[in-house]
XYZ file of C-alpha atoms in Angstrom:
287
model
C -177.130 67.694 101.756
C -176.020 65.655 104.613
C -172.882 66.920 106.682
C -171.130 63.616 105.969
C -170.873 65.139 102.179
C -169.798 68.410 103.445
C -166.405 69.858 102.242
C -165.395 72.739 104.099
C -162.763 74.005 101.656
C -165.133 73.862 98.723
C -167.969 75.732 100.401
C -165.399 78.275 101.847
C -164.335 78.854 98.261
C -167.883 79.144 97.189
C -168.639 81.623 99.979
C -165.645 83.848 99.092
C -166.729 83.634 95.483
C -170.173 84.689 96.581
C -169.171 87.524 98.837
C -166.942 89.087 95.858
C -169.814 88.796 93.413
C -171.829 91.366 95.887
C -169.362 93.770 96.928
C -169.478 97.256 95.524
C -167.065 99.175 97.490
C -165.212 95.706 98.304
C -164.383 95.152 94.547
C -161.156 95.290 92.802
C -162.148 98.427 90.809
C -162.846 100.411 93.875
C -160.425 99.194 96.458
C -157.044 97.137 95.940
C -156.374 93.861 97.654
C -152.683 94.200 97.045
C -151.681 93.130 100.683
C -154.349 90.176 101.235
C -151.843 87.854 102.105
C -152.308 85.154 104.603
C -154.979 85.749 107.046
C -155.804 82.612 109.673
C -157.357 84.402 112.689
C -158.839 87.656 113.953
C -156.248 90.172 114.912
C -153.773 89.306 112.166
C -151.790 92.162 110.792
C -150.737 92.591 107.189
C -147.926 94.782 106.839
C -148.050 97.393 103.936
C -144.378 98.508 103.140
C -143.366 101.487 101.240
C -140.692 104.085 100.894
C -140.895 107.746 101.249
C -140.369 110.593 98.424
C -137.308 110.698 96.288
C -135.444 113.989 95.890
C -134.600 115.635 92.135
C -131.425 117.706 91.905
C -129.763 119.479 89.140
C -127.144 117.685 87.419
C -123.927 119.900 86.398
C -121.545 118.323 83.905
C -118.259 117.397 85.407
C -119.350 117.853 89.087
C -120.116 115.211 91.573
C -123.661 114.677 92.752
C -124.357 114.942 96.406
C -124.143 111.980 98.542
C -127.317 109.416 97.993
C -130.006 110.146 100.381
C -131.359 107.308 102.570
C -134.856 106.340 101.640
C -137.352 106.757 104.626
C -139.447 103.599 105.547
C -143.181 104.034 105.505
C -144.552 100.685 106.833
C -148.175 100.759 107.861
C -150.305 97.808 109.439
C -153.603 96.688 107.955
C -155.332 94.891 110.986
C -157.963 92.300 110.479
C -160.244 93.625 113.072
C -163.489 92.373 111.948
C -164.997 89.067 112.607
C -168.781 88.295 111.408
C -170.356 85.025 111.518
C -173.484 83.257 110.179
C -175.272 80.158 111.433
C -178.289 78.391 109.767
C -180.107 75.343 109.659
C -182.043 73.234 107.264
C -184.640 70.755 108.622
C -184.763 67.106 107.110
C -188.085 67.753 105.910
C -187.253 70.946 104.101
C -184.768 69.129 102.419
C -187.110 66.629 100.890
C -189.856 68.894 100.177
C -187.838 71.901 98.651
C -185.194 71.979 95.977
C -182.172 69.953 96.197
C -179.880 73.136 95.719
C -181.399 74.703 98.953
C -178.005 74.466 100.612
C -176.372 76.379 97.765
C -179.043 79.090 97.755
C -178.690 79.404 101.555
C -174.940 79.993 101.187
C -175.445 82.591 98.466
C -177.757 84.255 101.089
C -175.090 84.126 103.918
C -172.589 85.826 101.643
C -174.860 88.389 100.651
C -175.744 89.213 104.109
C -171.890 89.147 105.154
C -170.763 91.211 102.147
C -173.543 93.712 102.839
C -172.040 94.336 106.343
C -168.710 94.423 104.811
C -169.179 97.055 102.220
C -170.566 99.315 105.003
C -167.555 98.757 106.823
C -165.434 99.802 103.709
C -167.173 102.673 102.897
C -167.017 104.088 106.497
C -163.582 104.637 105.911
C -164.311 107.997 103.584
C -163.614 109.857 106.899
C -159.983 109.664 106.146
C -160.287 111.479 102.372
C -158.211 114.501 102.097
C -160.302 116.020 99.325
C -163.871 117.154 100.496
C -166.889 119.228 99.285
C -169.316 120.215 101.601
C -169.521 118.894 105.267
C -171.668 117.283 108.015
C -172.818 120.748 108.830
C -173.058 122.476 105.665
C -173.693 119.804 103.113
C -174.179 120.874 99.476
C -177.774 121.021 98.082
C -177.698 118.830 94.927
C -180.321 119.247 92.340
C -180.645 117.997 88.834
C -179.101 121.044 87.324
C -175.738 120.746 89.532
C -175.423 117.170 90.233
C -173.125 116.439 87.066
C -171.282 119.603 87.916
C -170.387 118.336 91.373
C -168.878 114.997 89.833
C -166.666 117.335 87.832
C -165.519 119.139 91.012
C -164.548 116.005 92.485
C -162.672 115.052 89.525
C -161.051 118.579 89.634
C -160.096 117.622 93.437
C -158.082 114.382 92.327
C -156.438 116.179 89.403
C -154.754 118.714 91.973
C -153.811 115.674 94.025
C -152.088 114.321 90.762
C -154.084 111.066 91.052
C -154.230 108.996 87.615
C -157.281 109.834 85.673
C -157.356 106.064 84.509
C -159.315 103.837 86.857
C -161.273 106.457 88.773
C -164.676 105.422 90.287
C -167.322 107.142 92.289
C -170.012 105.355 94.282
C -173.400 107.143 94.284
C -176.489 106.884 96.362
C -179.649 105.986 94.364
C -181.272 109.372 94.575
C -178.037 110.960 93.205
C -177.991 108.751 90.347
C -181.751 109.603 89.839
C -180.681 113.372 89.451
C -177.931 112.283 86.876
C -180.658 110.531 84.802
C -182.406 113.929 84.117
C -179.287 115.455 82.831
C -178.710 115.112 79.042
C -174.712 115.061 79.571
C -175.106 112.017 81.536
C -178.019 110.047 79.617
C -176.132 110.850 76.351
C -172.674 109.300 77.422
C -173.371 106.058 75.522
C -173.144 102.650 76.008
C -170.480 100.946 78.629
C -167.902 98.879 77.439
C -168.515 95.039 78.217
C -165.811 95.063 80.845
C -167.463 97.790 82.611
C -170.716 96.104 82.788
C -169.249 93.190 84.516
C -168.478 95.454 87.506
C -170.958 95.357 90.565
C -173.412 98.228 90.818
C -172.218 99.937 87.698
C -174.528 102.530 86.229
C -172.328 104.487 83.635
C -169.523 106.775 83.152
C -169.323 110.361 83.728
C -166.860 113.266 84.554
C -163.967 110.770 84.049
C -165.586 108.145 86.663
C -166.836 104.866 86.276
C -170.085 105.396 88.283
C -171.596 102.611 90.666
C -174.744 102.794 92.734
C -175.079 101.528 96.206
C -177.475 101.683 99.355
C -174.307 101.408 101.325
C -173.161 104.959 100.398
C -172.719 106.434 103.732
C -175.509 108.433 105.482
C -174.897 111.017 108.190
C -177.659 112.435 110.449
C -177.784 116.127 110.326
C -180.035 116.610 113.413
C -183.629 115.803 114.534
C -185.986 116.066 111.679
C -183.347 116.598 109.147
C -182.910 114.226 106.435
C -179.425 112.642 106.737
C -176.635 113.786 104.106
C -175.439 111.379 101.534
C -171.500 110.896 101.104
C -170.494 110.355 97.333
C -167.232 108.893 97.419
C -164.939 109.023 94.497
C -161.277 108.209 93.756
C -158.767 105.531 92.617
C -158.443 101.993 94.174
C -154.832 103.065 95.155
C -156.309 105.067 98.045
C -157.209 102.014 100.225
C -156.716 98.254 100.663
C -159.051 95.534 102.035
C -158.044 91.938 102.936
C -160.519 89.196 103.778
C -160.950 85.466 104.421
C -163.568 82.883 105.142
C -161.584 81.582 107.944
C -164.101 78.616 108.700
C -167.123 77.112 107.081
C -168.158 74.021 109.132
C -171.347 71.657 108.636
C -172.630 70.023 111.442
C -175.531 67.733 112.545
C -177.972 69.390 115.106
C -178.252 67.250 118.279
C -181.824 68.014 119.224
C -183.373 68.280 115.661
C -183.512 66.213 112.430
C -181.584 68.959 110.738
C -178.133 70.146 109.058
C -176.590 73.250 110.037
C -173.861 75.476 108.716
C -171.823 78.089 110.505
C -169.052 80.307 108.785
C -166.582 83.112 110.154
C -165.604 86.049 107.800
C -162.433 87.872 108.738
C -161.521 91.047 107.263
C -159.840 94.568 107.470
C -159.405 97.792 105.523
C -157.162 100.687 105.654
C -156.807 103.834 103.737
C -153.044 104.281 102.736
C -153.355 107.133 100.241
C -156.004 109.606 101.470
C -155.324 112.187 98.724
C -156.626 109.780 96.271
C -160.136 109.827 97.769
C -162.714 112.834 97.378
C -165.928 113.054 99.118
C -168.943 115.292 98.626
C -171.219 115.658 101.203
C -174.717 115.951 99.749
C -178.085 117.305 100.585
C -181.063 115.667 98.877
C -183.419 118.235 97.333
C -186.595 118.586 99.042
């Protein structure tokens, strides 16, 4: 594809579409995009406006209520502090010899690479969760007998924080899903609805969660010679927010080669706004 036929707006849209197809932590069922707004450059700030708690009092007939309270303003800033790029070339000889859709395939690969890094960034925000089971120093040893039970415990943590039951998710490490597959309570949960199957990484439902699997579930090194602990992140998408933009996608002709090249810039940021809506299990893989 010659750069003379390169339309940046079309390829920017294609890049974002492919990014969203690849995200697990960054998809709508896991994190909200309510404040995406207009992102133009690195360092942009998205203001998240909210209000404080409203008091409730007893009403007595024929008696005046107290004066109305002033609502406190809870404004948080989501800073677009991540800026990643790609830059690849396609030689003219390759364009002749390869499939004519080579550029499209390369853009899909670029989107996957960007989304993989973005997913890891989003997942790293688990550290702000209020509800935790186990710690880095004392992780929970999970087995096929208790894996399901700890999902229930995560659900209970969210119940105690008054988090809605509808729309809860949990993102698992592959080995954790492997343990669940040995438990009849998970295997016998039945087929997923069609809408659920469209969600990236989805593997089933259990303990009130829509379960997804991702190699980007965080791990923490426990020490020399000790296997890393996995973080099983559960919650509701009200807990955190994500904003992204393919700020620039440009095609250009390489000066010293017979080749077209494409470079792109991906800007994004994430913030936990309701830490009580996240619950994290620090899990040790059975030996």
